[in-house]
Amino acid sequence: MDDPVLTHVLTFLLGETPDHKLKDVHLKGRHIGDDGVRILVDALINCHSSKVQTLNLISNSMSAAGALSLSSILRSTHVPSLTKLQLQQNHIGPNGAVFLADALKDGHCNLRHLHLKGCGVGVQGATALAEGLASPHCILQDLRLESNNLGDEGIRHIAQALWSNRNDQLYNLELKGNGIGPKGAIEIAEKCLQSNNTAMESLGLSDNSIGESGFAAMASA
């Protein structure tokens, strides 16, 4: 990260103010990169009384390495208040999704909201996230995966995970623009909407080609 002022601010706010009450960190579009994320995570770890609930890191030139840093803080006991992570428009790729999925499986992770629009998750990443969702430790309520090229195969894994996890709390699932066809739509309808195992209240499927059979499955759910 080539922004010394931002580095100083992060270190001061999160590392040198022992009783700070900062709850939301908004760094959208600052392009802090993986190094900046690491500095942020280190500051959170060193701040023993952190109250941070939200990290907004939208459009910050972050890769899988940044996701790995964030995964470490989610799996620790340093910031139990952290419940919302906004990572839209960072190309963390499938590997980054794997790191975040590992955190969802951890009993120390208190994340409720995970926003990953346009992060290059793909089928491999969706498969990993599905494993996280299926974990009894996962307490995620809001998952946004718009524009990640998940396709029917990725959706099948996610739908199966939500159906199999009887402790599921996910009420909002956003899947706009993921190349989902009729097969994927039917999987979602059967596993997420017709099943008593899910708490689904809101499902976003715009900009997908689910076809007549997909619409019919949704309508009958």
PDB file of C-alpha atoms in Angstrom, residues 50-159:
ATOM      1  CA  SER A  50     -12.037  -3.587  19.366  1.00  0.00           C
ATOM      2  CA  LYS A  51     -15.742  -2.966  18.816  1.00  0.00           C
ATOM      3  CA  VAL A  52     -15.578  -3.054  15.004  1.00  0.00           C
ATOM      4  CA  GLN A  53     -18.688  -4.624  13.498  1.00  0.00           C
ATOM      5  CA  THR A  54     -18.358  -3.747   9.798  1.00  0.00           C
ATOM      6  CA  LEU A  55     -15.423  -3.753   7.394  1.00  0.00           C
ATOM      7  CA  ASN A  56     -16.247  -2.071   4.080  1.00  0.00           C
ATOM      8  CA  LEU A  57     -13.402  -2.902   1.700  1.00  0.00           C
ATOM      9  CA  ILE A  58     -15.259  -2.551  -1.603  1.00  0.00           C
ATOM     10  CA  SER A  59     -12.991  -1.990  -4.641  1.00  0.00           C
ATOM     11  CA  ASN A  60      -9.644  -2.173  -2.893  1.00  0.00           C
ATOM     12  CA  SER A  61      -7.466  -4.103  -5.354  1.00  0.00           C
ATOM     13  CA  MET A  62      -7.452  -7.081  -3.027  1.00  0.00           C
ATOM     14  CA  SER A  63      -6.582 -10.632  -4.098  1.00  0.00           C
ATOM     15  CA  ALA A  64      -6.754 -14.028  -2.411  1.00  0.00           C
ATOM     16  CA  ALA A  65      -3.894 -12.958  -0.123  1.00  0.00           C
ATOM     17  CA  GLY A  66      -6.097 -10.245   1.355  1.00  0.00           C
ATOM     18  CA  ALA A  67      -8.905 -12.740   1.843  1.00  0.00           C
ATOM     19  CA  LEU A  68      -6.472 -14.983   3.700  1.00  0.00           C
ATOM     20  CA  SER A  69      -5.620 -12.140   6.087  1.00  0.00           C
ATOM     21  CA  LEU A  70      -9.298 -11.477   6.710  1.00  0.00           C
ATOM     22  CA  SER A  71      -9.949 -15.159   7.259  1.00  0.00           C
ATOM     23  CA  SER A  72      -7.368 -15.186  10.046  1.00  0.00           C
ATOM     24  CA  ILE A  73      -9.151 -12.418  11.956  1.00  0.00           C
ATOM     25  CA  LEU A  74     -12.530 -14.091  11.473  1.00  0.00           C
ATOM     26  CA  ARG A  75     -11.188 -17.326  12.925  1.00  0.00           C
ATOM     27  CA  SER A  76      -9.598 -15.624  15.929  1.00  0.00           C
ATOM     28  CA  THR A  77     -11.003 -14.281  19.184  1.00  0.00           C
ATOM     29  CA  HIS A  78      -9.585 -10.775  18.639  1.00  0.00           C
ATOM     30  CA  VAL A  79     -12.652  -9.144  17.060  1.00  0.00           C
ATOM     31  CA  PRO A  80     -15.761 -11.126  18.079  1.00  0.00           C
ATOM     32  CA  SER A  81     -17.887  -8.075  17.207  1.00  0.00           C
ATOM     33  CA  LEU A  82     -17.087  -8.340  13.468  1.00  0.00           C
ATOM     34  CA  THR A  83     -20.321  -9.433  11.775  1.00  0.00           C
ATOM     35  CA  LYS A  84     -20.298  -7.727   8.356  1.00  0.00           C
ATOM     36  CA  LEU A  85     -17.695  -8.002   5.596  1.00  0.00           C
ATOM     37  CA  GLN A  86     -18.131  -6.110   2.320  1.00  0.00           C
ATOM     38  CA  LEU A  87     -15.642  -7.207  -0.340  1.00  0.00           C
ATOM     39  CA  GLN A  88     -17.441  -6.378  -3.580  1.00  0.00           C
ATOM     40  CA  GLN A  89     -15.303  -5.758  -6.674  1.00  0.00           C
ATOM     41  CA  ASN A  90     -12.134  -7.337  -5.322  1.00  0.00           C
ATOM     42  CA  HIS A  91     -10.784 -10.213  -7.393  1.00  0.00           C
ATOM     43  CA  ILE A  92     -10.178 -12.670  -4.578  1.00  0.00           C
ATOM     44  CA  GLY A  93     -10.936 -15.547  -6.965  1.00  0.00           C
ATOM     45  CA  PRO A  94     -11.708 -19.151  -6.031  1.00  0.00           C
ATOM     46  CA  ASN A  95      -8.775 -19.348  -3.609  1.00  0.00           C
ATOM     47  CA  GLY A  96      -9.988 -16.303  -1.714  1.00  0.00           C
ATOM     48  CA  ALA A  97     -13.436 -17.866  -1.447  1.00  0.00           C
ATOM     49  CA  VAL A  98     -11.825 -21.008  -0.037  1.00  0.00           C
ATOM     50  CA  PHE A  99     -10.116 -18.982   2.698  1.00  0.00           C
ATOM     51  CA  LEU A 100     -13.366 -17.250   3.664  1.00  0.00           C
ATOM     52  CA  ALA A 101     -15.251 -20.557   3.598  1.00  0.00           C
ATOM     53  CA  ASP A 102     -12.735 -22.005   6.049  1.00  0.00           C
ATOM     54  CA  ALA A 103     -13.535 -19.138   8.398  1.00  0.00           C
ATOM     55  CA  LEU A 104     -17.272 -19.850   8.177  1.00  0.00           C
ATOM     56  CA  LYS A 105     -16.581 -23.360   9.481  1.00  0.00           C
ATOM     57  CA  ASP A 106     -14.820 -22.029  12.570  1.00  0.00           C
ATOM     58  CA  GLY A 107     -16.700 -21.729  15.828  1.00  0.00           C
ATOM     59  CA  HIS A 108     -15.067 -18.349  16.537  1.00  0.00           C
ATOM     60  CA  CYS A 109     -16.452 -16.753  13.376  1.00  0.00           C
ATOM     61  CA  ASN A 110     -19.439 -14.483  14.088  1.00  0.00           C
ATOM     62  CA  LEU A 111     -19.939 -13.276  10.526  1.00  0.00           C
ATOM     63  CA  ARG A 112     -23.587 -12.644   9.571  1.00  0.00           C
ATOM     64  CA  HIS A 113     -23.197 -10.660   6.340  1.00  0.00           C
ATOM     65  CA  LEU A 114     -20.787 -11.554   3.522  1.00  0.00           C
ATOM     66  CA  HIS A 115     -20.883  -9.509   0.307  1.00  0.00           C
ATOM     67  CA  LEU A 116     -18.830 -10.850  -2.604  1.00  0.00           C
ATOM     68  CA  LYS A 117     -20.278  -9.251  -5.749  1.00  0.00           C
ATOM     69  CA  GLY A 118     -17.892  -9.464  -8.700  1.00  0.00           C
ATOM     70  CA  CYS A 119     -15.105 -11.263  -6.842  1.00  0.00           C
ATOM     71  CA  GLY A 120     -14.358 -13.993  -9.408  1.00  0.00           C
ATOM     72  CA  VAL A 121     -15.594 -16.755  -7.108  1.00  0.00           C
ATOM     73  CA  GLY A 122     -16.512 -19.192  -9.887  1.00  0.00           C
ATOM     74  CA  VAL A 123     -17.629 -22.794  -9.500  1.00  0.00           C
ATOM     75  CA  GLN A 124     -14.632 -23.812  -7.396  1.00  0.00           C
ATOM     76  CA  GLY A 125     -15.203 -20.958  -4.982  1.00  0.00           C
ATOM     77  CA  ALA A 126     -18.930 -21.684  -4.825  1.00  0.00           C
ATOM     78  CA  THR A 127     -18.173 -25.289  -3.934  1.00  0.00           C
ATOM     79  CA  ALA A 128     -15.960 -24.130  -1.076  1.00  0.00           C
ATOM     80  CA  LEU A 129     -18.524 -21.605   0.166  1.00  0.00           C
ATOM     81  CA  ALA A 130     -21.140 -24.359   0.088  1.00  0.00           C
ATOM     82  CA  GLU A 131     -18.989 -26.410   2.455  1.00  0.00           C
ATOM     83  CA  GLY A 132     -18.820 -23.399   4.751  1.00  0.00           C
ATOM     84  CA  LEU A 133     -22.585 -22.918   4.624  1.00  0.00           C
ATOM     85  CA  ALA A 134     -23.128 -26.569   5.460  1.00  0.00           C
ATOM     86  CA  SER A 135     -21.067 -26.307   8.637  1.00  0.00           C
ATOM     87  CA  PRO A 136     -22.993 -26.314  11.925  1.00  0.00           C
ATOM     88  CA  HIS A 137     -20.750 -23.431  13.017  1.00  0.00           C
ATOM     89  CA  CYS A 138     -21.897 -21.176  10.167  1.00  0.00           C
ATOM     90  CA  ILE A 139     -24.296 -18.434  11.318  1.00  0.00           C
ATOM     91  CA  LEU A 140     -24.347 -16.428   8.076  1.00  0.00           C
ATOM     92  CA  GLN A 141     -27.646 -14.651   7.424  1.00  0.00           C
ATOM     93  CA  ASP A 142     -26.912 -12.620   4.300  1.00  0.00           C
ATOM     94  CA  LEU A 143     -24.803 -13.842   1.348  1.00  0.00           C
ATOM     95  CA  ARG A 144     -24.418 -11.774  -1.820  1.00  0.00           C
ATOM     96  CA  LEU A 145     -22.744 -13.423  -4.789  1.00  0.00           C
ATOM     97  CA  GLU A 146     -23.802 -11.320  -7.770  1.00  0.00           C
ATOM     98  CA  SER A 147     -21.745 -11.568 -10.985  1.00  0.00           C
ATOM     99  CA  ASN A 148     -19.466 -14.449 -10.013  1.00  0.00           C
ATOM    100  CA  ASN A 149     -20.030 -16.874 -12.906  1.00  0.00           C
ATOM    101  CA  LEU A 150     -21.322 -19.608 -10.610  1.00  0.00           C
ATOM    102  CA  GLY A 151     -23.448 -21.349 -13.229  1.00  0.00           C
ATOM    103  CA  ASP A 152     -25.783 -24.251 -12.526  1.00  0.00           C
ATOM    104  CA  GLU A 153     -22.985 -26.350 -11.048  1.00  0.00           C
ATOM    105  CA  GLY A 154     -22.001 -23.767  -8.451  1.00  0.00           C
ATOM    106  CA  ILE A 155     -25.632 -23.122  -7.573  1.00  0.00           C
ATOM    107  CA  ARG A 156     -26.245 -26.843  -7.132  1.00  0.00           C
ATOM    108  CA  HIS A 157     -23.567 -27.027  -4.426  1.00  0.00           C
ATOM    109  CA  ILE A 158     -24.893 -23.970  -2.599  1.00  0.00           C
ATOM    110  CA  ALA A 159     -28.507 -25.162  -2.740  1.00  0.00           C
TER     111      ALA A 159
END
